[in-house]
One Martini backbone bead per residue (centre of mass of N, CA, C, O) as a GRO file, in nm:
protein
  163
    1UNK     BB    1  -0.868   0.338   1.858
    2UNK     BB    2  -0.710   0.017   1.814
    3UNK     BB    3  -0.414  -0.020   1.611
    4UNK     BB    4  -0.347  -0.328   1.426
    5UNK     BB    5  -0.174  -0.603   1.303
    6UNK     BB    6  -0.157  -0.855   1.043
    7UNK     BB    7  -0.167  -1.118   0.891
    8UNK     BB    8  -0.343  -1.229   0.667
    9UNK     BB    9  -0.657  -1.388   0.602
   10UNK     BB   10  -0.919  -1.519   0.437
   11UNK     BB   11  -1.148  -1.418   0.624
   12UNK     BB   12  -1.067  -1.090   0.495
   13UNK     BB   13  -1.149  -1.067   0.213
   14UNK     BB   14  -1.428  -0.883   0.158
   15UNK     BB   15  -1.273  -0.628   0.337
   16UNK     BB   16  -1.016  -0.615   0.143
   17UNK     BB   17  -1.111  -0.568  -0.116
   18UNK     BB   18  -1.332  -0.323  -0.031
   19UNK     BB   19  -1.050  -0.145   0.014
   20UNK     BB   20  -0.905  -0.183  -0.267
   21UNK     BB   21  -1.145  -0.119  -0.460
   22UNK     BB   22  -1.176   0.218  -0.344
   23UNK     BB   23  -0.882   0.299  -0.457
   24UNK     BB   24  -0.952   0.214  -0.741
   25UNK     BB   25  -1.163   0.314  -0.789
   26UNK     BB   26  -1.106   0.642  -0.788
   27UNK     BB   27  -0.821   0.685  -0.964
   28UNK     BB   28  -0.530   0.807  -0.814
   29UNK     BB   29  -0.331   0.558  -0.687
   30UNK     BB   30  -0.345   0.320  -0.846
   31UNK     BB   31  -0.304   0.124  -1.145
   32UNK     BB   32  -0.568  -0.017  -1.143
   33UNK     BB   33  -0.878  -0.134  -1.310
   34UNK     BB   34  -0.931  -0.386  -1.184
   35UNK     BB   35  -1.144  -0.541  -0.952
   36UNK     BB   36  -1.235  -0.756  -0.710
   37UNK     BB   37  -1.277  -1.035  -0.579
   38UNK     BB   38  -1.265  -1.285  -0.366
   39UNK     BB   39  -1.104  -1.456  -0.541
   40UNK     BB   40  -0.899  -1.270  -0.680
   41UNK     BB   41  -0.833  -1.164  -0.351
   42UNK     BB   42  -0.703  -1.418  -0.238
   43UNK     BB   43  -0.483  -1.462  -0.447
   44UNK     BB   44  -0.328  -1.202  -0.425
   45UNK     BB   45  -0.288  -1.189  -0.121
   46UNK     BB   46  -0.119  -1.450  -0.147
   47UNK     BB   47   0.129  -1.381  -0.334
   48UNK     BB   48   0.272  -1.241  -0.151
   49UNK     BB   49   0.486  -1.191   0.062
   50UNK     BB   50   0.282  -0.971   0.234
   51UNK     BB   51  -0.008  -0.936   0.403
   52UNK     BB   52  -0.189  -0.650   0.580
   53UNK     BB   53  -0.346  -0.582   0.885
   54UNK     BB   54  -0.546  -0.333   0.969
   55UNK     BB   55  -0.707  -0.341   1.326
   56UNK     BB   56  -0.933  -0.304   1.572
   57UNK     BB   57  -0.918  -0.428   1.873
   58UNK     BB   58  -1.226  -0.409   1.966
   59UNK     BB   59  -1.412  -0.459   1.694
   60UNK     BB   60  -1.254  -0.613   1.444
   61UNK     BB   61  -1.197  -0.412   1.205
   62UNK     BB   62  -1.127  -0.367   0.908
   63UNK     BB   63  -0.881  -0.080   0.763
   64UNK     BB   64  -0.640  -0.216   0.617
   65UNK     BB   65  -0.392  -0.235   0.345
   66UNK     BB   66  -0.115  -0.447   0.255
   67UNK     BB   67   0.165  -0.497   0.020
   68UNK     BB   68   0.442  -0.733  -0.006
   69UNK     BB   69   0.697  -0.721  -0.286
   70UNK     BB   70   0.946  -0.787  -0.560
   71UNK     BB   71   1.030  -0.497  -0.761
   72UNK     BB   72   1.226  -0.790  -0.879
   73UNK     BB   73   1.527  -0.968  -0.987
   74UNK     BB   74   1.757  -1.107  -0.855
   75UNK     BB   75   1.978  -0.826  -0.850
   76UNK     BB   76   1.732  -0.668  -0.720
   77UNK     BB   77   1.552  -0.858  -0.528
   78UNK     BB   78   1.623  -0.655  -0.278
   79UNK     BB   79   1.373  -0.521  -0.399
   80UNK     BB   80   1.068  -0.371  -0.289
   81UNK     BB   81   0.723  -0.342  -0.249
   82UNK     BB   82   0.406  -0.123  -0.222
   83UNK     BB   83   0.074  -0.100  -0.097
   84UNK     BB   84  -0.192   0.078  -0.013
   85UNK     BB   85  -0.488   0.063   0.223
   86UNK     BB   86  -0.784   0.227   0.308
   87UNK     BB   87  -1.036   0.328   0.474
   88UNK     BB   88  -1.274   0.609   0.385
   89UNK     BB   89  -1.380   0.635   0.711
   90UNK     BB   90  -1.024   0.630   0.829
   91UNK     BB   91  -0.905   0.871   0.722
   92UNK     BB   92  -0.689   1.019   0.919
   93UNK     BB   93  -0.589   0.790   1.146
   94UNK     BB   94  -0.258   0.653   1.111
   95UNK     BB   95  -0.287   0.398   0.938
   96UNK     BB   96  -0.061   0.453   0.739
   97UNK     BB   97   0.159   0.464   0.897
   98UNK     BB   98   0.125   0.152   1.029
   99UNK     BB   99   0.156   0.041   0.718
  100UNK     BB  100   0.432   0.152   0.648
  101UNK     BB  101   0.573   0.049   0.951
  102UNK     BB  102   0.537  -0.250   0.938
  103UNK     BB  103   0.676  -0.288   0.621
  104UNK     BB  104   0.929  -0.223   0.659
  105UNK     BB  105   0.988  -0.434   0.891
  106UNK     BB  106   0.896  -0.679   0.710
  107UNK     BB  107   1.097  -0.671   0.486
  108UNK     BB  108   1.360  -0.703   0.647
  109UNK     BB  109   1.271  -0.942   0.776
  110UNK     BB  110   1.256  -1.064   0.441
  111UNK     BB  111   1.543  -0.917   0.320
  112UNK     BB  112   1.497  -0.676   0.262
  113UNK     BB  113   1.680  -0.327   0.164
  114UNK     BB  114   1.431  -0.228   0.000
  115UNK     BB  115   1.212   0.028  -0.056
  116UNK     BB  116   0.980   0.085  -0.345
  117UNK     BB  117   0.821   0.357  -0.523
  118UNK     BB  118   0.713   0.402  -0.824
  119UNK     BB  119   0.382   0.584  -0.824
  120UNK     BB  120   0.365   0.851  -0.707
  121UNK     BB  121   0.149   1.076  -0.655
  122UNK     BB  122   0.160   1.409  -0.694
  123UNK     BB  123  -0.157   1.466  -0.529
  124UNK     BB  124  -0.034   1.297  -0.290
  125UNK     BB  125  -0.037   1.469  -0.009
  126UNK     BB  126  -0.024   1.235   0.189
  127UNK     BB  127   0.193   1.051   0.130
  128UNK     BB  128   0.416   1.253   0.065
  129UNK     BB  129   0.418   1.309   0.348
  130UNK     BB  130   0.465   1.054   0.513
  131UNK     BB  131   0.751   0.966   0.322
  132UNK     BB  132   0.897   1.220   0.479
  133UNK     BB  133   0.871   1.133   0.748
  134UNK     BB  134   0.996   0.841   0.721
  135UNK     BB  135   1.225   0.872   0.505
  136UNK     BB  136   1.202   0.941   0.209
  137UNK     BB  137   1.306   0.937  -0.127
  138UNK     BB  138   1.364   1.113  -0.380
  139UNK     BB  139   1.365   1.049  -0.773
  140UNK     BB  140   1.137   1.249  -0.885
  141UNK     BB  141   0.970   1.321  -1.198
  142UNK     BB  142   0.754   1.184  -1.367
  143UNK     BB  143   0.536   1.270  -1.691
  144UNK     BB  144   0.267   1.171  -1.709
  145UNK     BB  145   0.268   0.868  -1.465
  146UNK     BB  146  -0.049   0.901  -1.471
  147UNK     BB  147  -0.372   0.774  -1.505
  148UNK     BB  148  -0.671   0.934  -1.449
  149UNK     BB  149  -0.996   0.844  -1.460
  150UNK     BB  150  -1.074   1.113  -1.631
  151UNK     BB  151  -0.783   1.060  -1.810
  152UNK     BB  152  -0.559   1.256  -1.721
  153UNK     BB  153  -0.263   1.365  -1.617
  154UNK     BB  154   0.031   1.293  -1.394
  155UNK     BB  155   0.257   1.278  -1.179
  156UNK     BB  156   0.534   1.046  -1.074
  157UNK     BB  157   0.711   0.975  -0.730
  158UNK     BB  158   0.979   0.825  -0.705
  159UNK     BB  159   1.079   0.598  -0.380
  160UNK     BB  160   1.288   0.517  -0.121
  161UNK     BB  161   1.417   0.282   0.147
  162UNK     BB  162   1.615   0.183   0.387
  163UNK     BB  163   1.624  -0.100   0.596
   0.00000   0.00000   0.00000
């Protein structure tokens, strides 16, 4: 499999939402509780500063997605936000890694000075793991900042990194 990066394109709806859906339908990872359909999935991925695909050079399957804005306004607006999403057929195969150093570099590219992640769940211990290898900081930790799909609550580490 050779992963490769791209800008989303219209033409993607259907493979990007349904893996978008599958990180919502789990309840792990995402605060979303709404499933996208085509429509109101294309118009979410378009209105991002920047949504990327990543995707496999020889069968052109989409693997990943990830959206990139921006975490505030203002004098904030120099923080972005990102949200990832993986195929769960091809989880473990480096496709998150390369979707948030895809994300990093286009951050930058688009002006802005930090990548921070509000909600990182706690039990996202490859996440975790991802976030600590790209050299990503910890704020902290909020108590019972995520309610899991079965109702339960989890602790949830705000991370930063400077681009």
């Amino acid at each position: 499999m050779e992963i490769r990066l791209r800008e989303y394109a219209k033409a993607d709806v259907k493979a990007a939402a349904a893996i978008w859906n599958q990180v919502v339908e789990d309840g792990e990872a995402f605060p979303q509780k709404e499933l996208l359909t085509e429509e109101s999935g294309n118009a979410f991925f378009l209105e991002q500063s920047y949504t990327g695909i990543a995707y496999d050079e020889e069968s052109e399957e989409i693997l990943g997605i990830y959206i990139l804005h921006p975490n505030n306004v203002g004098r904030c607006g120099h923080i972005c936000n990102a949200s990832y999403a993986v195929r769960k057929d091809v989880r473990g195969c480096h496709i998150g890694e390369a979707l948030v150093t895809h994300c990093m570099g286009k951050g930058k590219e688009l002006g802005f000075r930090i990548l921070q992640f509000n909600a990182v769940v706690a039990s996202n211990t490859y996440a975790l793991r991802l976030y600590e290898k790209l050299g990503f900081v910890r704020l902290g930790t909020i108590p019972g900042g995520f309610q899991m799909k079965d109702g339960h609550y989890e602790d949830i580490i705000p991370h930063y990194h400077v681009l």
